[in-house]
């Protein structure tokens, strides 16, 4: 609508209806016409649109807009930093109707010359186009999990007697997956292969395949698939070879031989035995990355890794007080229902006005509600927190007496994400040195496959957390997974605890904790070094002792 200069009031009415529907709990697929009309912000024309969408997956006004929009423009609209206004200008002035044309126009310098664009915008567009191109065919682990499971079932059904395993990056729980990789062992390979080749859902690319491997692409989505074939006798060593990352395989077990060389001896009958006959502690699949795990295994220093069961509470969550979908009570009751001992609520702070950040008055009100719920729901406990914005100079955005009224504070950056490494690092360190900061939230602000985080000096940040007794979050949202698992061991070695936080904006968001645990395990995270593996009593004492220390200093 913005692209086609529709009436601004009409645009706003769609926006407010959308916000209202997204916030609400109603299932718009099943509500009656009368019930739909009662929803705030949903007027008569919106009700009609919803009813038609239910019937036909579209509605005339949408079709009308799509008919006058070149298809490639929809792709251009997805480039970060280009709003509908700018896209329209590019379309009218330079005739750009695809990302390909946009890249050419940027490279020849034409975009910079348009009024309102300039060199800097042009440069940013190029960067964002390149980022997008480099991410094509890549998937978040969470988004591809189900499809990989279904593929495995399909292959197994086509070859019921076969030994089958998922291998490659997915088997190591990597945060980004570029290929669904399988190993299939059968003594009837010829017939199994022809069954698999006949599948409709995958286009096999024979030029890239070989006698022992089929490679292809899924028909419906941009995902590469490969299957390696072997005899049943070779299954174990092949699996170990294909699950491990190349760096792990190149790692030396002793002066003479690498993991890859040891594997080829085939003198073992289980994964456990492979490690034990080579005087190595067992290395869990997700750690076989070549990140120092072989050295740890030699010294028997691979710890017992964190599991879902160890987590006793859920910290860093939002409610309807800021931009969450569910009320404080709903968030608390569901958390208790899942078997957790406590919930840490941390809505947005006042600087995040776009996300309904809390004023001082709203904080007082929320604290009263938490006190009442804590009486009612005991022994379940809600801890009072806030996700306080880190301002550009590193300060938190409330006065000290307000900060002192919380049990814990998650300090996060949400604005001015384009600082250089020095400024961004100093900004975070100032926030870490604030005595009220309990947890550093999503340290780099990255959104996987969507935007790179701001650059930070990870060592300096982790060292500052160690010096100031600040916990670092592993934000478990599959888009974030930030702190990156590659820094988990360094953090633990400095004595810095990690917290698996879902950053839930709705009850369903708690389920993301799983992805935080998966990447935590990759980094070697233990229960002892995980803040929310503490019981309610332990964490209460932990928060309390931190606050006491601040009082003593004053
Ligand atoms: Zn945040
Ligand atoms: Zn948050």
XYZ file of C-alpha atoms and ligand atoms in Angstrom:
556
model
C 0.000 0.000 0.000
C 2.857 2.371 0.807
C 4.464 1.479 -2.502
C 1.323 2.494 -4.360
C 0.587 5.693 -2.421
C -2.589 4.429 -0.834
C -4.434 6.665 1.593
C -2.315 6.954 4.791
C -5.389 6.492 6.994
C -6.193 3.247 5.252
C -2.578 2.080 5.703
C -2.754 2.939 9.377
C -6.002 1.010 9.804
C -4.327 -2.150 8.461
C -1.333 -1.612 10.735
C -3.408 -1.190 13.866
C -5.608 -4.184 13.015
C -2.472 -6.282 12.538
C -0.951 -5.169 15.835
C -4.207 -5.903 17.633
C -4.526 -9.375 16.046
C -0.915 -10.287 16.728
C -1.198 -9.276 20.359
C -4.484 -11.043 20.948
C -4.984 -14.678 21.733
C -7.957 -15.253 19.451
C -7.778 -17.791 16.660
C -9.007 -15.722 13.732
C -9.533 -18.840 11.644
C -12.407 -19.941 13.839
C -14.087 -16.731 15.047
C -17.498 -15.751 13.717
C -18.085 -12.533 11.815
C -19.613 -10.897 14.906
C -16.714 -11.976 17.121
C -14.167 -10.640 14.619
C -15.939 -7.274 14.516
C -15.562 -6.953 18.284
C -11.759 -7.068 18.151
C -10.245 -3.653 18.719
C -8.964 -2.054 15.513
C -10.786 -4.532 13.264
C -13.375 -2.651 11.200
C -15.909 -3.782 8.666
C -13.529 -3.923 5.669
C -10.985 -5.813 7.757
C -13.597 -8.397 8.758
C -14.427 -8.888 5.079
C -10.752 -9.311 4.237
C -10.290 -11.914 6.983
C -13.362 -13.862 5.903
C -12.164 -13.900 2.290
C -8.635 -14.862 3.314
C -10.073 -17.831 5.178
C -11.984 -18.983 2.126
C -9.561 -18.251 -0.680
C -6.126 -17.431 0.854
C -6.351 -13.955 -0.645
C -8.724 -11.001 -1.103
C -9.450 -8.680 -4.031
C -7.626 -5.617 -2.713
C -4.442 -7.627 -2.154
C -4.735 -9.130 -5.648
C -5.205 -5.659 -7.088
C -2.006 -4.423 -5.390
C -0.025 -7.492 -6.428
C -1.200 -7.138 -10.029
C 0.372 -3.713 -10.349
C 3.613 -4.656 -8.554
C 6.457 -6.264 -10.543
C 7.354 -9.553 -8.861
C 10.999 -8.626 -8.274
C 9.925 -5.556 -6.293
C 8.668 -7.846 -3.540
C 12.197 -9.185 -3.228
C 13.689 -5.678 -3.252
C 11.314 -4.761 -0.408
C 12.975 -7.423 1.722
C 16.397 -5.790 1.530
C 17.210 -4.359 4.911
C 17.279 -0.581 5.125
C 15.023 -0.058 2.109
C 11.539 1.071 3.049
C 8.663 1.209 0.557
C 9.353 4.910 -0.157
C 12.932 4.287 -1.218
C 11.943 1.206 -3.217
C 9.379 3.276 -5.046
C 11.954 5.976 -5.871
C 14.351 3.346 -7.227
C 11.561 1.888 -9.315
C 10.408 5.219 -10.755
C 13.787 6.888 -11.278
C 15.978 3.964 -12.327
C 13.407 1.376 -13.363
C 14.710 -1.090 -10.747
C 12.363 -4.051 -10.345
C 14.738 -6.788 -9.141
C 17.627 -7.247 -6.714
C 19.872 -7.992 -9.663
C 19.141 -4.597 -11.264
C 19.572 -2.949 -7.889
C 23.061 -4.422 -7.488
C 24.069 -3.223 -10.963
C 22.759 0.267 -10.323
C 24.672 0.439 -7.019
C 27.883 -0.816 -8.607
C 27.711 1.769 -11.358
C 27.141 4.500 -8.766
C 23.684 5.489 -10.021
C 21.916 4.927 -6.729
C 24.172 7.325 -4.824
C 23.198 10.131 -7.202
C 19.476 9.949 -6.443
C 18.224 12.599 -4.063
C 17.960 11.200 -0.536
C 20.332 8.260 -1.122
C 24.048 9.201 -1.232
C 27.253 7.150 -1.095
C 26.650 5.769 2.363
C 23.183 4.410 1.601
C 24.455 2.919 -1.647
C 27.282 1.196 0.204
C 24.863 -0.183 2.811
C 22.559 -1.509 0.081
C 25.488 -3.341 -1.549
C 26.477 -4.849 1.792
C 22.927 -5.966 2.496
C 22.536 -7.450 -0.975
C 25.792 -9.364 -0.572
C 24.744 -10.566 2.879
C 21.445 -11.792 1.441
C 23.132 -13.568 -1.468
C 25.654 -15.267 0.810
C 22.770 -16.610 2.898
C 20.716 -18.180 0.144
C 20.203 -21.880 0.764
C 21.058 -21.488 4.454
C 18.619 -22.364 7.213
C 18.313 -21.880 10.928
C 18.580 -25.175 12.778
C 15.128 -24.670 14.289
C 13.502 -23.986 10.913
C 14.868 -27.101 9.256
C 14.678 -29.586 12.121
C 11.261 -30.932 11.202
C 12.034 -31.284 7.490
C 15.228 -33.200 8.207
C 13.261 -35.510 10.509
C 10.678 -36.110 7.777
C 13.366 -36.788 5.175
C 14.908 -39.350 7.473
C 11.556 -41.095 7.884
C 11.016 -41.113 4.141
C 14.432 -42.638 3.446
C 13.892 -45.229 6.156
C 10.528 -46.172 4.662
C 12.189 -46.643 1.270
C 14.888 -48.809 2.817
C 13.447 -50.475 5.922
C 16.401 -52.798 6.486
C 19.019 -50.041 6.155
C 21.054 -48.399 8.911
C 20.420 -44.691 8.579
C 21.870 -41.654 10.327
C 21.740 -37.893 9.970
C 25.325 -36.693 9.619
C 27.060 -33.403 8.880
C 26.361 -30.036 10.494
C 22.876 -30.958 11.661
C 24.178 -33.932 13.619
C 26.493 -31.487 15.414
C 23.604 -29.106 16.135
C 25.130 -26.221 14.208
C 23.160 -22.979 14.410
C 23.010 -22.672 10.602
C 22.468 -25.592 8.257
C 23.348 -25.508 4.551
C 22.760 -29.154 3.695
C 20.678 -32.064 4.969
C 23.213 -34.901 4.985
C 22.517 -38.586 5.565
C 24.439 -41.837 5.706
C 22.671 -44.978 4.584
C 24.132 -48.465 4.964
C 22.503 -51.351 3.212
C 23.415 -54.696 1.731
C 20.966 -54.081 -1.109
C 22.323 -50.757 -2.277
C 21.305 -51.021 -5.910
C 17.575 -51.301 -5.252
C 17.657 -48.780 -2.388
C 19.355 -46.217 -4.622
C 16.866 -46.613 -7.414
C 13.979 -46.158 -4.954
C 15.560 -42.985 -3.630
C 16.344 -41.642 -7.089
C 12.669 -41.995 -7.958
C 11.523 -39.648 -5.161
C 9.441 -36.658 -6.293
C 10.397 -34.274 -3.543
C 14.107 -34.120 -4.409
C 15.768 -33.178 -7.647
C 18.945 -35.270 -7.744
C 21.830 -33.607 -9.544
C 23.688 -36.478 -11.166
C 26.619 -34.321 -12.268
C 27.415 -33.614 -8.620
C 26.755 -37.167 -7.494
C 29.033 -40.189 -7.561
C 28.822 -43.953 -7.133
C 28.727 -43.591 -3.323
C 26.884 -40.285 -2.957
C 23.689 -38.739 -4.251
C 23.450 -34.946 -4.166
C 20.447 -32.825 -4.957
C 18.038 -30.124 -3.924
C 14.572 -30.234 -2.481
C 11.924 -29.269 -5.008
C 9.820 -27.085 -2.721
C 12.423 -25.258 -0.691
C 15.987 -24.072 -1.176
C 17.713 -26.866 0.735
C 20.534 -29.074 -0.483
C 20.316 -32.775 0.343
C 22.949 -35.472 0.118
C 23.042 -39.165 0.932
C 26.211 -41.169 1.343
C 25.943 -44.912 0.824
C 28.020 -47.691 2.311
C 27.887 -51.324 3.329
C 26.605 -52.218 6.767
C 30.123 -53.208 7.790
C 31.372 -49.673 7.084
C 28.499 -47.816 8.768
C 30.223 -47.048 12.072
C 33.466 -45.579 10.778
C 31.660 -43.727 7.985
C 29.247 -42.230 10.487
C 32.052 -41.071 12.765
C 33.831 -39.547 9.757
C 30.778 -37.775 8.405
C 29.434 -36.398 11.684
C 32.723 -34.743 12.640
C 33.806 -31.347 11.322
C 36.959 -31.353 9.123
C 38.988 -29.622 11.853
C 38.130 -32.408 14.290
C 39.195 -35.071 11.781
C 42.515 -33.294 11.266
C 43.161 -33.101 15.003
C 46.067 -35.182 16.272
C 45.384 -38.033 18.658
C 49.099 -38.673 19.137
C 52.293 -37.565 17.437
C 51.739 -39.826 14.477
C 48.066 -39.936 13.716
C 44.971 -37.812 13.362
C 41.395 -38.731 14.223
C 40.746 -39.436 10.518
C 43.670 -41.862 10.351
C 42.618 -43.627 13.531
C 39.064 -43.959 12.221
C 40.226 -45.748 9.092
C 41.694 -48.597 11.108
C 38.156 -49.823 11.858
C 39.446 -51.664 14.937
C 36.459 -50.742 17.151
C 32.859 -51.855 17.377
C 31.157 -48.782 18.874
C 31.667 -45.001 19.096
C 32.599 -45.350 22.762
C 35.202 -47.979 21.943
C 36.778 -45.810 19.245
C 37.540 -43.122 21.801
C 38.575 -45.485 24.588
C 41.073 -47.536 22.533
C 42.689 -44.258 21.528
C 42.981 -43.135 25.158
C 40.461 -40.377 24.676
C 37.495 -39.502 26.821
C 34.230 -39.817 24.875
C 33.563 -36.642 22.869
C 29.843 -35.924 22.345
C 28.903 -35.461 18.672
C 28.040 -31.774 19.018
C 31.545 -31.006 20.293
C 33.417 -32.656 17.394
C 34.342 -29.323 15.891
C 38.094 -29.030 16.269
C 37.787 -26.374 18.960
C 40.206 -27.924 21.428
C 37.962 -30.839 22.388
C 40.622 -33.456 21.539
C 43.071 -31.866 23.994
C 40.339 -31.821 26.639
C 39.535 -35.477 25.948
C 43.200 -36.440 26.342
C 43.226 -34.885 29.788
C 39.838 -36.301 30.703
C 38.468 -32.780 30.966
C 35.291 -33.017 28.882
C 32.674 -32.037 31.436
C 29.213 -33.448 31.884
C 27.170 -31.205 29.611
C 24.060 -29.232 30.486
C 20.692 -30.794 29.584
C 17.128 -29.421 29.497
C 16.406 -31.238 32.742
C 18.982 -29.178 34.626
C 17.167 -25.900 34.016
C 15.091 -24.834 37.008
C 13.746 -21.483 35.903
C 13.305 -19.175 32.936
C 14.864 -15.720 32.935
C 14.470 -12.828 30.482
C 10.823 -12.833 29.400
C 8.381 -10.173 28.286
C 4.725 -9.682 29.190
C 1.920 -7.384 28.064
C 3.490 -4.698 30.255
C 5.840 -4.118 27.285
C 5.721 -5.893 23.925
C 4.784 -9.413 25.038
C 1.662 -11.213 23.887
C 0.648 -12.779 27.203
C -0.054 -11.285 30.600
C 2.252 -11.621 33.573
C -0.147 -14.129 35.134
C -0.347 -16.217 31.948
C 3.439 -16.216 31.597
C 3.857 -17.259 35.236
C 1.173 -19.950 35.258
C 2.448 -21.537 32.071
C 6.014 -21.484 33.382
C 4.860 -23.281 36.530
C 2.824 -25.727 34.456
C 5.983 -26.696 32.549
C 7.523 -27.680 35.868
C 9.886 -24.768 36.457
C 10.425 -23.279 39.915
C 10.630 -19.637 38.898
C 10.152 -17.032 36.224
C 12.247 -13.926 35.706
C 10.211 -11.261 34.001
C 12.186 -8.531 32.272
C 10.084 -6.263 30.138
C 11.603 -3.497 28.045
C 12.798 -0.317 29.720
C 11.622 3.207 29.040
C 14.061 4.086 26.243
C 12.540 1.257 24.169
C 9.330 3.246 23.721
C 8.691 1.476 20.379
C 8.422 -1.778 22.355
C 6.214 -0.323 25.085
C 9.106 0.153 27.526
C 8.041 0.674 31.145
C 7.848 4.057 32.864
C 8.647 4.298 36.564
C 4.917 4.198 37.387
C 4.363 1.066 35.358
C 7.282 -0.566 37.154
C 5.638 0.140 40.522
C 2.410 -1.357 39.253
C 4.153 -4.448 37.892
C 6.004 -4.967 41.168
C 2.725 -4.853 43.077
C 1.245 -7.447 40.777
C 4.340 -9.649 41.153
C 4.117 -9.402 44.963
C 0.471 -10.492 44.860
C 1.160 -13.354 42.426
C 4.093 -14.524 44.532
C 1.781 -14.859 47.541
C -0.796 -16.709 45.517
C 1.550 -18.998 43.611
C 4.146 -19.860 46.285
C 6.414 -21.780 46.332
C 6.600 -20.815 42.652
C 8.363 -17.486 42.369
C 8.487 -14.561 40.001
C 11.633 -12.471 40.087
C 11.420 -8.793 39.278
C 13.631 -7.915 36.377
C 13.916 -5.450 33.539
C 15.670 -5.529 30.191
C 17.332 -2.184 30.546
C 18.494 -0.533 27.339
C 22.186 0.229 27.195
C 22.338 3.819 26.005
C 24.955 4.904 23.466
C 27.335 5.946 26.274
C 26.894 2.627 28.097
C 24.591 3.969 30.835
C 21.405 2.141 31.823
C 18.206 4.115 31.409
C 16.820 4.398 34.964
C 18.004 6.212 38.064
C 19.845 4.123 40.680
C 16.910 3.963 43.093
C 14.736 2.466 40.333
C 17.460 0.021 39.325
C 17.765 -0.997 42.978
C 14.098 -2.041 43.057
C 14.692 -5.068 40.787
C 15.913 -8.535 41.709
C 17.958 -8.695 38.512
C 18.731 -6.597 35.467
C 19.398 -7.762 31.924
C 21.334 -5.021 30.146
C 20.948 -5.078 26.349
C 21.712 -2.933 23.319
C 18.713 -2.265 21.068
C 19.621 0.947 19.263
C 22.552 2.526 17.410
C 23.867 -0.818 16.232
C 26.408 0.606 13.793
C 29.273 1.408 16.172
C 32.820 0.319 15.396
C 34.434 -2.368 17.509
C 36.142 0.046 19.893
C 33.080 2.118 20.670
C 30.735 -0.885 20.850
C 33.110 -2.688 23.213
C 33.532 0.342 25.477
C 29.779 0.864 25.523
C 29.214 -2.716 26.723
C 32.029 -2.550 29.253
C 30.509 0.594 30.813
C 27.212 -1.284 31.155
C 28.971 -4.343 32.603
C 30.705 -2.138 35.171
C 27.346 -0.796 36.318
C 26.866 -2.550 39.683
C 23.171 -3.143 38.926
C 23.815 -5.168 35.776
C 23.208 -8.847 36.533
C 23.142 -10.315 33.013
C 24.519 -9.026 29.725
C 21.734 -9.638 27.170
C 22.354 -10.836 23.554
C 25.940 -9.464 23.482
C 26.306 -8.768 19.740
C 22.699 -8.074 18.712
C 23.102 -10.430 15.754
C 20.128 -11.942 13.976
C 21.390 -15.022 12.177
C 20.922 -14.856 8.386
C 19.294 -11.426 8.820
C 21.884 -9.072 10.175
C 25.400 -9.268 11.447
C 25.838 -8.167 15.021
C 27.860 -5.106 15.922
C 31.521 -6.030 16.235
C 32.806 -6.544 19.782
C 36.062 -7.628 21.369
C 34.724 -10.834 22.907
C 37.739 -11.392 25.155
C 37.569 -7.888 26.605
C 33.816 -8.208 27.188
C 34.109 -11.604 28.863
C 37.050 -10.425 30.996
C 34.983 -7.415 32.112
C 32.104 -9.740 33.047
C 34.525 -11.848 35.070
C 35.859 -8.785 36.881
C 32.364 -7.481 37.652
C 30.599 -10.740 38.401
C 28.203 -10.332 35.458
C 26.483 -13.323 33.863
C 26.349 -13.548 30.056
C 23.156 -14.606 28.366
C 22.957 -17.279 25.722
C 19.878 -15.846 24.084
C 18.070 -19.018 23.027
C 15.938 -17.486 20.303
C 16.992 -19.470 17.184
C 17.631 -16.184 15.362
C 20.068 -15.024 17.993
C 21.952 -17.820 19.826
C 24.094 -15.003 21.160
C 26.601 -15.371 23.030
C 28.025 -17.499 20.238
C 28.901 -21.023 21.416
C 32.498 -20.552 20.258
C 33.035 -18.249 23.258
C 31.360 -20.370 25.918
C 34.461 -22.223 27.022
C 36.532 -19.050 27.281
C 33.787 -17.517 29.434
C 33.623 -20.551 31.725
C 37.423 -20.605 32.021
C 37.292 -17.003 33.284
C 34.657 -18.013 35.833
C 31.800 -16.271 33.993
C 28.407 -17.956 34.298
C 26.015 -18.252 31.366
C 22.217 -18.072 31.437
C 19.992 -19.860 28.903
C 17.351 -17.195 28.228
C 14.483 -17.642 25.752
C 13.678 -13.910 25.568
C 10.073 -15.122 25.277
C 7.550 -12.598 23.998
C 4.743 -15.170 24.366
C 4.222 -18.382 26.324
C 5.260 -20.509 23.337
C 8.625 -18.747 23.398
C 9.737 -20.844 26.385
C 10.211 -23.755 23.963
C 13.244 -21.944 22.523
C 15.219 -22.820 25.657
C 15.994 -26.058 23.842
C 18.085 -24.266 21.213
C 20.043 -22.437 23.878
C 20.869 -25.762 25.484
C 21.943 -27.243 22.125
C 24.452 -24.473 21.407
C 25.514 -24.299 25.061
C 26.444 -27.993 24.839
C 28.463 -27.314 21.688
C 30.462 -24.846 23.714
C 30.907 -27.364 26.552
C 28.494 -25.677 28.967
C 27.913 -27.380 32.317
C 25.079 -27.233 34.801
C 27.404 -25.695 37.404
C 28.147 -22.701 35.160
C 24.516 -22.098 34.155
C 22.713 -19.440 36.168
C 19.204 -20.773 35.631
C 20.214 -24.282 36.608
C 20.124 -22.865 40.152
C 17.079 -23.693 42.245
C 14.687 -20.886 43.202
C 16.271 -20.623 46.652
C 19.793 -20.574 45.291
C 19.114 -17.914 42.695
C 17.193 -15.808 45.198
C 20.228 -15.888 47.471
C 22.445 -15.086 44.494
C 20.424 -12.008 43.494
C 20.151 -10.898 47.111
C 23.884 -11.147 47.787
C 24.640 -9.074 44.687
C 22.284 -6.324 45.839
C 23.724 -6.414 49.351
C 27.219 -5.839 47.960
C 26.047 -2.692 46.171
C 24.516 -1.363 49.399
C 27.701 -2.037 51.353
C 29.771 -0.145 48.769
C 27.544 2.904 49.133
Zn 16.538 -7.560 23.800
Zn 14.140 -9.228 25.506
